PDB file of C-alpha atoms in Angstrom:
ATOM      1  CA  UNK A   3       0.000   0.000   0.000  1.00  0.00           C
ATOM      2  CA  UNK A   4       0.753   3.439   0.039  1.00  0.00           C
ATOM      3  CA  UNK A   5       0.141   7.014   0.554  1.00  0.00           C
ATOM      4  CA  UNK A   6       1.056  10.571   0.985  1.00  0.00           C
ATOM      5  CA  UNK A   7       0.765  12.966   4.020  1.00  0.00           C
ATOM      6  CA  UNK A   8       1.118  16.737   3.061  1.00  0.00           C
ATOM      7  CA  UNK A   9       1.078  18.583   5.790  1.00  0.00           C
ATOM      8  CA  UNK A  10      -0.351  22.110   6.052  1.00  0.00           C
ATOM      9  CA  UNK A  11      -3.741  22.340   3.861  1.00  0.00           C
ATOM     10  CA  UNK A  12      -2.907  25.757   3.668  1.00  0.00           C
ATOM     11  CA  UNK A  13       0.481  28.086   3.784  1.00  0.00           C
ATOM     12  CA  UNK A  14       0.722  31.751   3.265  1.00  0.00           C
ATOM     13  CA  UNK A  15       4.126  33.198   2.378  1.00  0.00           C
ATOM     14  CA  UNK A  16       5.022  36.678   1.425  1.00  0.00           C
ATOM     15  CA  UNK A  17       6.322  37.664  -2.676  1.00  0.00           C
ATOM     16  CA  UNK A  18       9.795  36.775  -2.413  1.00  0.00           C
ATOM     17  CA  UNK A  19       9.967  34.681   0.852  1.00  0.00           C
ATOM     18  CA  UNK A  20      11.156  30.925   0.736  1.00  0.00           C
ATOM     19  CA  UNK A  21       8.474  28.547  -0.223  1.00  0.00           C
ATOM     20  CA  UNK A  22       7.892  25.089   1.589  1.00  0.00           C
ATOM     21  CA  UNK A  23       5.552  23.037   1.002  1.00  0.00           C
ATOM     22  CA  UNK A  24       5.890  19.493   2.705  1.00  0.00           C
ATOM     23  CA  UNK A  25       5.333  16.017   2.056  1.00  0.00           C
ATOM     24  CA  UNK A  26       5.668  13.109   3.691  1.00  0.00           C
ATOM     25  CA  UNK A  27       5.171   9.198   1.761  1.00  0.00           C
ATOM     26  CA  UNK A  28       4.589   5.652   2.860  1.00  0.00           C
ATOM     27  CA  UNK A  29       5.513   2.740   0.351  1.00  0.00           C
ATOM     28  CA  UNK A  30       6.343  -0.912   0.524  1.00  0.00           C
ATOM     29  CA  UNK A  31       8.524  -0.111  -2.287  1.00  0.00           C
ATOM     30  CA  UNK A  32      11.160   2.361  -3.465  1.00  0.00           C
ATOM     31  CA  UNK A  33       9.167   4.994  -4.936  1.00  0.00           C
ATOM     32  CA  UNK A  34       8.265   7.161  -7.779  1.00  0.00           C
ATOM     33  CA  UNK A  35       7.432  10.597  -6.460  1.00  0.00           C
ATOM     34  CA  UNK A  36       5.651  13.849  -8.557  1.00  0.00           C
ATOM     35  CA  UNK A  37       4.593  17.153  -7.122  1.00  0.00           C
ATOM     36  CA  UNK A  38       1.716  18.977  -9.334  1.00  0.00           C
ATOM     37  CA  UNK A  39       0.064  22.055  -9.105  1.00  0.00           C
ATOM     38  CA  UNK A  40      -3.156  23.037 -10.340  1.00  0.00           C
ATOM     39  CA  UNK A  41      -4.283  26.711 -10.792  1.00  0.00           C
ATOM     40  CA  UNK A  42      -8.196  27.063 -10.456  1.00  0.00           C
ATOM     41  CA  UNK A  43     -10.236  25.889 -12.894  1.00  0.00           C
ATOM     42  CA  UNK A  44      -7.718  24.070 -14.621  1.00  0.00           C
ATOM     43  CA  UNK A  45      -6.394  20.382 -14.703  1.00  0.00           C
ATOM     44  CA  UNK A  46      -3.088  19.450 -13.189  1.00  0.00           C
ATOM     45  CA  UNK A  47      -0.027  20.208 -14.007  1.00  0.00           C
ATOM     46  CA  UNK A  48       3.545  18.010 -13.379  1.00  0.00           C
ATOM     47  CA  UNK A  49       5.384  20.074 -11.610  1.00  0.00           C
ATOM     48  CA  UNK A  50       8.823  17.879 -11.193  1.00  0.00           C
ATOM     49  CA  UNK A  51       9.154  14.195 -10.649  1.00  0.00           C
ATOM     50  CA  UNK A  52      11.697  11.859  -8.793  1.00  0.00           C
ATOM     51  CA  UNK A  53      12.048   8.368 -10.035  1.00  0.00           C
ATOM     52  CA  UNK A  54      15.993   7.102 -10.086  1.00  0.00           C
ATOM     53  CA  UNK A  55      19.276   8.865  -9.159  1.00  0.00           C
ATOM     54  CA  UNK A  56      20.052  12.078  -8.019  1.00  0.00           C
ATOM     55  CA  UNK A  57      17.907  12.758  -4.929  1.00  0.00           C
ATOM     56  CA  UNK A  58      17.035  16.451  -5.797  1.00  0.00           C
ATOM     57  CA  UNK A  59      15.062  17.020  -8.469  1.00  0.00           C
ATOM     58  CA  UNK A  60      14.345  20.528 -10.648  1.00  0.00           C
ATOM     59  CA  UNK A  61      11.204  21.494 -12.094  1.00  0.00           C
ATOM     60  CA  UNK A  62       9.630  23.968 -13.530  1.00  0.00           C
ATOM     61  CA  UNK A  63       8.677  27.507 -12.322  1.00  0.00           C
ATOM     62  CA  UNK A  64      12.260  27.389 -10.546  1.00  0.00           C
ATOM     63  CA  UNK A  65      10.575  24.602  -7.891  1.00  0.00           C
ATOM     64  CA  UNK A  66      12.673  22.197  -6.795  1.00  0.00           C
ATOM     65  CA  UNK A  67      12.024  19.205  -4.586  1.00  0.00           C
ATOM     66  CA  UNK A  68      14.660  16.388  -2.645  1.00  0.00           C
ATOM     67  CA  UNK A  69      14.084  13.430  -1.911  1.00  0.00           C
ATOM     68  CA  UNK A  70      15.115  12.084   1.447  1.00  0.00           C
ATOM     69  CA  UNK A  71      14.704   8.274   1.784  1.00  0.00           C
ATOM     70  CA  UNK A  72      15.914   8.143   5.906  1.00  0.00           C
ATOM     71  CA  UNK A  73      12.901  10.696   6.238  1.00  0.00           C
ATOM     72  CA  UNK A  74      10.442   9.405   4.135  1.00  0.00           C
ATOM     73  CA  UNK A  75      10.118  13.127   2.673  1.00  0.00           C
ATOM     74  CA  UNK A  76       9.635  15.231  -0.370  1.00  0.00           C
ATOM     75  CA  UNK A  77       9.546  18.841   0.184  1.00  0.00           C
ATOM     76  CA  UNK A  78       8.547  21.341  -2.133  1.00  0.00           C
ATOM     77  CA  UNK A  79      10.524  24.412  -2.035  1.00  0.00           C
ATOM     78  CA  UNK A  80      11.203  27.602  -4.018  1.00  0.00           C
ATOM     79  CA  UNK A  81      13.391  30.048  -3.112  1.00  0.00           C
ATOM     80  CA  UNK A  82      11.530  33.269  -3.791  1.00  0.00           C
ATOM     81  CA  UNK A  83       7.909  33.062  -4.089  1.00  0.00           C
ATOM     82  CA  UNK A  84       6.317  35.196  -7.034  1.00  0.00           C
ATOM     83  CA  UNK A  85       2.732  36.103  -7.292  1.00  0.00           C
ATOM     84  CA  UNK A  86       1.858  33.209 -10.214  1.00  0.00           C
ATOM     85  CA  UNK A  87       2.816  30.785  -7.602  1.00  0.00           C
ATOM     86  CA  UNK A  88      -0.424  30.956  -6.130  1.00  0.00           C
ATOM     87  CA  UNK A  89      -2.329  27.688  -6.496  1.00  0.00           C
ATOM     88  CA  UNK A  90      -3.043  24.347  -4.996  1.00  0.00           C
ATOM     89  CA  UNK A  91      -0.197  21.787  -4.986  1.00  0.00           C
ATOM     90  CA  UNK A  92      -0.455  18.039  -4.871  1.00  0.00           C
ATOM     91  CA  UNK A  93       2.249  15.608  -3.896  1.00  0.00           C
ATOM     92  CA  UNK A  94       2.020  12.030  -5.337  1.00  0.00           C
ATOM     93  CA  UNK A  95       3.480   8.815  -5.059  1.00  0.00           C
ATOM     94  CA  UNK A  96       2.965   5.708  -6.788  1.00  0.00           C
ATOM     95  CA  UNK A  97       5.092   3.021  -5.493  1.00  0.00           C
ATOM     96  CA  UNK A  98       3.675   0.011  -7.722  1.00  0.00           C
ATOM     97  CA  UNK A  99       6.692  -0.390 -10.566  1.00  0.00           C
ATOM     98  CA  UNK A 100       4.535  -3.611 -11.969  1.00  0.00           C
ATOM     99  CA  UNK A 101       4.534  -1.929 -15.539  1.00  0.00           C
ATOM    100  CA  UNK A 102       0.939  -2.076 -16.696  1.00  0.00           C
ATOM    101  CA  UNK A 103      -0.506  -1.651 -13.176  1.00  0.00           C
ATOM    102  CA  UNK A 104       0.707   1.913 -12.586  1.00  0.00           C
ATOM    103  CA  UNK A 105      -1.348   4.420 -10.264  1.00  0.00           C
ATOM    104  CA  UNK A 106      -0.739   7.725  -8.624  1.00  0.00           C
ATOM    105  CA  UNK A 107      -1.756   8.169  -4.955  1.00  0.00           C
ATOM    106  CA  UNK A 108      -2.302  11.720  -4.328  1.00  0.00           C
ATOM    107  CA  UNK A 109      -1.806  14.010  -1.229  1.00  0.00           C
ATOM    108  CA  UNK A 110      -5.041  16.218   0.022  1.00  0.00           C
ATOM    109  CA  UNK A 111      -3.463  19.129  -1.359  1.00  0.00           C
ATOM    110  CA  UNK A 112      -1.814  22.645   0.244  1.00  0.00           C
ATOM    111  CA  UNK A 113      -3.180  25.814  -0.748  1.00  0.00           C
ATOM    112  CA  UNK A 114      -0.424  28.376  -1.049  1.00  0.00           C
ATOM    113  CA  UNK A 115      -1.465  31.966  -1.148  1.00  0.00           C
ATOM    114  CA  UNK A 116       1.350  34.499  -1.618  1.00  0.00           C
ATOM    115  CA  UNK A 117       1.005  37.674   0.247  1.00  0.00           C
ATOM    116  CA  UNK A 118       2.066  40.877  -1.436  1.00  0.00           C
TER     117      UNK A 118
ATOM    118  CA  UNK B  25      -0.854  17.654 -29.504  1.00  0.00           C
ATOM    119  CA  UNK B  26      -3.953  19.245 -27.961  1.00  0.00           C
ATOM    120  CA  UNK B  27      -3.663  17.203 -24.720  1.00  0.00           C
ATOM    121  CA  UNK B  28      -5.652  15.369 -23.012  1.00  0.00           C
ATOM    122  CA  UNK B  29      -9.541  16.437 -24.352  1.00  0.00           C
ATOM    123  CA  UNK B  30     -12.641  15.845 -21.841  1.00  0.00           C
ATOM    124  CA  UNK B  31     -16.013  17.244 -22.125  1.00  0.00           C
ATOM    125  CA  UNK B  32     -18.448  18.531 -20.800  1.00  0.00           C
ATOM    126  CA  UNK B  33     -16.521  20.773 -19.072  1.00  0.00           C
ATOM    127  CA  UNK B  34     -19.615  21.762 -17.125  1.00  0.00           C
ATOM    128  CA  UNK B  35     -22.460  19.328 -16.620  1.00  0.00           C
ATOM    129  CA  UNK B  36     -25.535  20.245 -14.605  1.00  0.00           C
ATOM    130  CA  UNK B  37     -28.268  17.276 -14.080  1.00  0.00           C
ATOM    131  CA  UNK B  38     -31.102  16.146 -12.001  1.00  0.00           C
ATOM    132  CA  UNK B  39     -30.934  13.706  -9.739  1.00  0.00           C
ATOM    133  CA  UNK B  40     -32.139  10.666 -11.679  1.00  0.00           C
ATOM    134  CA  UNK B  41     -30.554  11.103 -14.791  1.00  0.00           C
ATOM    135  CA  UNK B  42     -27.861   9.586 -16.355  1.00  0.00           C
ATOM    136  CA  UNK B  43     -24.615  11.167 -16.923  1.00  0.00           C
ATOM    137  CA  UNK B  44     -21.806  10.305 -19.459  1.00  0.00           C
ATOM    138  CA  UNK B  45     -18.065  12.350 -19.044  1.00  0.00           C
ATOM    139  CA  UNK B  46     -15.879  11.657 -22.318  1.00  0.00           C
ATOM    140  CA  UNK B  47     -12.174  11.649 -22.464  1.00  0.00           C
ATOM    141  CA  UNK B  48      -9.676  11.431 -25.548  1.00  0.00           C
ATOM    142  CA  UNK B  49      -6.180  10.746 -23.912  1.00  0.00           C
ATOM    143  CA  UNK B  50      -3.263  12.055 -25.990  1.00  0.00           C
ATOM    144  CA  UNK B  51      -2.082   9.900 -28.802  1.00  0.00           C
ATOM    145  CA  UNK B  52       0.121   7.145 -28.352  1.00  0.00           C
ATOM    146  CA  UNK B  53      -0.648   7.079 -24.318  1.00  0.00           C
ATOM    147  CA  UNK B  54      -0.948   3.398 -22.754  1.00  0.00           C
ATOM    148  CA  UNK B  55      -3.002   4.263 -19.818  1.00  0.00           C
ATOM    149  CA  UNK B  56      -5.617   6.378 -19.118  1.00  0.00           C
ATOM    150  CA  UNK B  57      -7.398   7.465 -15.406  1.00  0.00           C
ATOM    151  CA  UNK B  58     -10.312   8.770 -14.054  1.00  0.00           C
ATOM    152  CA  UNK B  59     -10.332  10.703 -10.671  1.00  0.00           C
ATOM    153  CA  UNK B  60     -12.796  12.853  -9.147  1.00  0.00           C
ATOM    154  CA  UNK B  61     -12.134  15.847  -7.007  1.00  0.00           C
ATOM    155  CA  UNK B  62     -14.109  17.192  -3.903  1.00  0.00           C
ATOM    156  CA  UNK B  63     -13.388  19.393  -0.966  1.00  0.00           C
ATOM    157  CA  UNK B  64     -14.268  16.626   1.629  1.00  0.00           C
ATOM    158  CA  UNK B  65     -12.087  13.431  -0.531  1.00  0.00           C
ATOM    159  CA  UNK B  66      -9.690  15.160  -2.256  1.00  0.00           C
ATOM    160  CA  UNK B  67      -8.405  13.685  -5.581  1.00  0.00           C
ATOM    161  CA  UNK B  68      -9.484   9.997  -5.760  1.00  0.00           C
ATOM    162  CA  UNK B  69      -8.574   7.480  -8.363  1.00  0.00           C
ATOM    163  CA  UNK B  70     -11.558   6.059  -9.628  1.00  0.00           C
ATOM    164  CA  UNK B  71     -10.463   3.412 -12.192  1.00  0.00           C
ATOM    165  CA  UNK B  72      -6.905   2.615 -14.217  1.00  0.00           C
ATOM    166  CA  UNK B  73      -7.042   1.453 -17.828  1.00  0.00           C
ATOM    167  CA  UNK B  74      -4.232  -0.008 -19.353  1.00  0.00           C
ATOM    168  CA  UNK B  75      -4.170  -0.664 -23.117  1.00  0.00           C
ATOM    169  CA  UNK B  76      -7.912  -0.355 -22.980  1.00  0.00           C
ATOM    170  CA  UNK B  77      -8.371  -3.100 -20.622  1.00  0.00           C
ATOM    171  CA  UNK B  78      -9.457  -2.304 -16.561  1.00  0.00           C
ATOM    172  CA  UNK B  79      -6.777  -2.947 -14.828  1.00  0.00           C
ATOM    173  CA  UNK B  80      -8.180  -1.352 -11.230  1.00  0.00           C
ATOM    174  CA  UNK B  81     -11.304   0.135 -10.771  1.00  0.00           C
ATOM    175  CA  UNK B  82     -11.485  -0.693  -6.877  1.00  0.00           C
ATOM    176  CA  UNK B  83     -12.343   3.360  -6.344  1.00  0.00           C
ATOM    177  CA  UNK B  84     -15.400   3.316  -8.270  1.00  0.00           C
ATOM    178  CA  UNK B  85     -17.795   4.436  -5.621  1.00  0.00           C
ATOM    179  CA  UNK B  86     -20.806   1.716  -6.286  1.00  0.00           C
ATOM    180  CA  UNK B  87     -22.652   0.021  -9.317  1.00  0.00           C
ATOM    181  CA  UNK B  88     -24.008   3.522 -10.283  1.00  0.00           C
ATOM    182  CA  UNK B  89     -20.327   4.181 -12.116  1.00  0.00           C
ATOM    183  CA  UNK B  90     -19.106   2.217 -14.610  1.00  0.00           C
ATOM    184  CA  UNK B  91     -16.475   3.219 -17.112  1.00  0.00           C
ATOM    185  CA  UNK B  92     -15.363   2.323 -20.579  1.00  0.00           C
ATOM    186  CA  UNK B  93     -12.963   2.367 -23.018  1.00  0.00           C
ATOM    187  CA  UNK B  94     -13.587   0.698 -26.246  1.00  0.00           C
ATOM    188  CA  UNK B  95     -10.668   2.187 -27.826  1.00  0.00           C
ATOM    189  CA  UNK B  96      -7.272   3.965 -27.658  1.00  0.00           C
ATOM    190  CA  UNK B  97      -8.657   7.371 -27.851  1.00  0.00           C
ATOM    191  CA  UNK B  98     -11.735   7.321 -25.654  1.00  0.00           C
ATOM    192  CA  UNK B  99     -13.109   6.393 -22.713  1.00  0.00           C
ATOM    193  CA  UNK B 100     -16.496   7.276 -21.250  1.00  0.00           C
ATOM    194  CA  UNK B 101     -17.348   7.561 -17.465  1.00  0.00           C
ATOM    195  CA  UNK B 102     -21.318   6.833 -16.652  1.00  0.00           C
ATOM    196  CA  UNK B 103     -22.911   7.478 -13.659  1.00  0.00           C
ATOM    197  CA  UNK B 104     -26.963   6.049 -13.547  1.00  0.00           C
ATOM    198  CA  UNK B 105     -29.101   7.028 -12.049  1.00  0.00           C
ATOM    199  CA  UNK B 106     -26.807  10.198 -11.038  1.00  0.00           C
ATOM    200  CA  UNK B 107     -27.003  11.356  -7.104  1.00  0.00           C
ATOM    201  CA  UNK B 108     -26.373  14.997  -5.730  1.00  0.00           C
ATOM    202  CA  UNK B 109     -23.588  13.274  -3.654  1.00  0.00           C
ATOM    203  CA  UNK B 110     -22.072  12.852  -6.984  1.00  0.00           C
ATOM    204  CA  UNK B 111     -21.402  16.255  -7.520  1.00  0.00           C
ATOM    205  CA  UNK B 112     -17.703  16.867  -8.218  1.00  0.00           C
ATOM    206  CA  UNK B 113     -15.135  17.728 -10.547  1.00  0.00           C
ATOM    207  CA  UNK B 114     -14.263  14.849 -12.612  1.00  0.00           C
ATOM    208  CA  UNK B 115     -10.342  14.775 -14.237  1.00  0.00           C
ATOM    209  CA  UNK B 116      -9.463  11.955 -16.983  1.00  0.00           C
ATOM    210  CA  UNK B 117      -5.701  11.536 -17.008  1.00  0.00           C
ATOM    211  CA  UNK B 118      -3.302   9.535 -19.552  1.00  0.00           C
ATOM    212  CA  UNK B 119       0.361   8.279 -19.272  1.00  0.00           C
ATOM    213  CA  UNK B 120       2.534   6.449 -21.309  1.00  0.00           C
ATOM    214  CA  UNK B 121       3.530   4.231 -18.945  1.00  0.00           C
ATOM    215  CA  UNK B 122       7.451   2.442 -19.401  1.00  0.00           C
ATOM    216  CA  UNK B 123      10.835   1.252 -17.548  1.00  0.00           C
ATOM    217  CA  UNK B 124      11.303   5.539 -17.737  1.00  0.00           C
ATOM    218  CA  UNK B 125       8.272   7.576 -17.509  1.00  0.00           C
ATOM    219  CA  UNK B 126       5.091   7.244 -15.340  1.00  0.00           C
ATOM    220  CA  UNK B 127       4.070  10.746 -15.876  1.00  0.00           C
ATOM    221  CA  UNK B 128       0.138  11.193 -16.064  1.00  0.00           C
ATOM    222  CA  UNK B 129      -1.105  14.403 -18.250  1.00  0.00           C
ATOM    223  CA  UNK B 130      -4.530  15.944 -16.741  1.00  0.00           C
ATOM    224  CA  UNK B 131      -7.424  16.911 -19.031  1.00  0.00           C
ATOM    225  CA  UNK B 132      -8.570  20.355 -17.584  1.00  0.00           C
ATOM    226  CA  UNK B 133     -11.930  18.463 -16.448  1.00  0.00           C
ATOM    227  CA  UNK B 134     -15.461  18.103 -16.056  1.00  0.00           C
ATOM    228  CA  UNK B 135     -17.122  20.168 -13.581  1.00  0.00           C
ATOM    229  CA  UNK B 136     -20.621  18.125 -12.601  1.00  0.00           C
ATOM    230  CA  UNK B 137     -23.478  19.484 -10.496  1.00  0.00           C
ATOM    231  CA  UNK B 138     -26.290  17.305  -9.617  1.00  0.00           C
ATOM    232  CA  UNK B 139     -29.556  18.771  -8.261  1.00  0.00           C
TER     233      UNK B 139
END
């Protein structure tokens, strides 16, 4: 089985402040591990993924997340939040590498508002 | 490629009636997902296709669901006789799944109100 823990359905930070936004998995297996973000109305988005190999991972919009096996963690972050970062953000794991029986687990969500 | 294509993107129903959400995955994609979103669940994975065949549909709520996919490029998700409980937004995903890539692409959804 597993599952995701994001903790924090909301977090407010200020235009230019550090973003965090965290996550926490559980899997039987080593897993595969996405963050996406979804702006209202819309669909989601892939926002960066970790799969094999180096533990921290780039994505787009300058996010950036690692991923820390001893912790069973990975964190969101962004250095400098900008206005467009405003959205909800989803952390998902899917820990089933049977090839053909693939499915994403998703986190409840954080809603990050970004003060001006 | 335009993505992955769902409509309606708004649906609004009476209780009683049937309601069909369509999806067209992007080309070439091996599996396909329906979810449904709600403030109280979240995002839940209703059912998995892969290469057109159900691999795990263990979130469809009850008997009222049932999904389809008779091809490679669409797959219908029916709810009869519809319930306002079943009001939600609706998201069809699609991944080409492989040793490399699990990445699922979200159709921008279907937003459906039941009164």
């Amino acid at each position: 089985a597993q599952s995701v823990t994001q903790l924090g359905s909301h977090v407010s930070v200020s235009e230019g402040a550090l973003v965090l936004l965290r996550c926490n998995y559980s899997s039987s297996v080593p897993p595969y591990l996405f963050w996406y973000v979804q702006y209202p109305n819309q669909g989601l988005q892939l926002l960066l993924k970790y799969t094999t190999g180096a533990t921290l991972v780039k994505g787009i919009n300058g996010f950036e997340a690692e991923f820390k096996k001893s912790e069973t963690s990975f964190h969101l972050t962004k250095p400098s939040a900008h206005m467009s970062d405003a959205a909800e953000y989803f952390c998902a794991v899917s820990a089933s590498h049977n090839f053909g029986n693939e499915k994403l687990t998703f986190g409840t969500g954080t809603r990050l508002t970004i003060i001006p | 490629d335009a993505g992955v294509i769902q409509s309606p993107r708004h649906e609004v129903t009476e209780m009683g009636q049937e309601v069909t959400l369509r999806c067209k995955p992007i080309s070439g994609h091996n599996s396909l997902f329906w979810y449904r979103q709600t403030m109280m669940r979240g995002l839940e994975l209703l059912i998995y296709f892969n290469n057109n065949v159900p691999i795990d549909d263990s979130g469809m709520p009850e008997d009222r669901f049932s999904a389809k996919m008779p091809n490679a490029s669409f797959s219908t998700l029916k709810i009869q006789p519809s319930e306002p409980r079943d009001s939600a937004v609706y998201f069809c995903a699609s991944s080409l799944i492989s040793q490399t890539n699990t990445e699922a692409f979200f159709g921008q959804g279907t937003r459906l109100t039941v009164v």
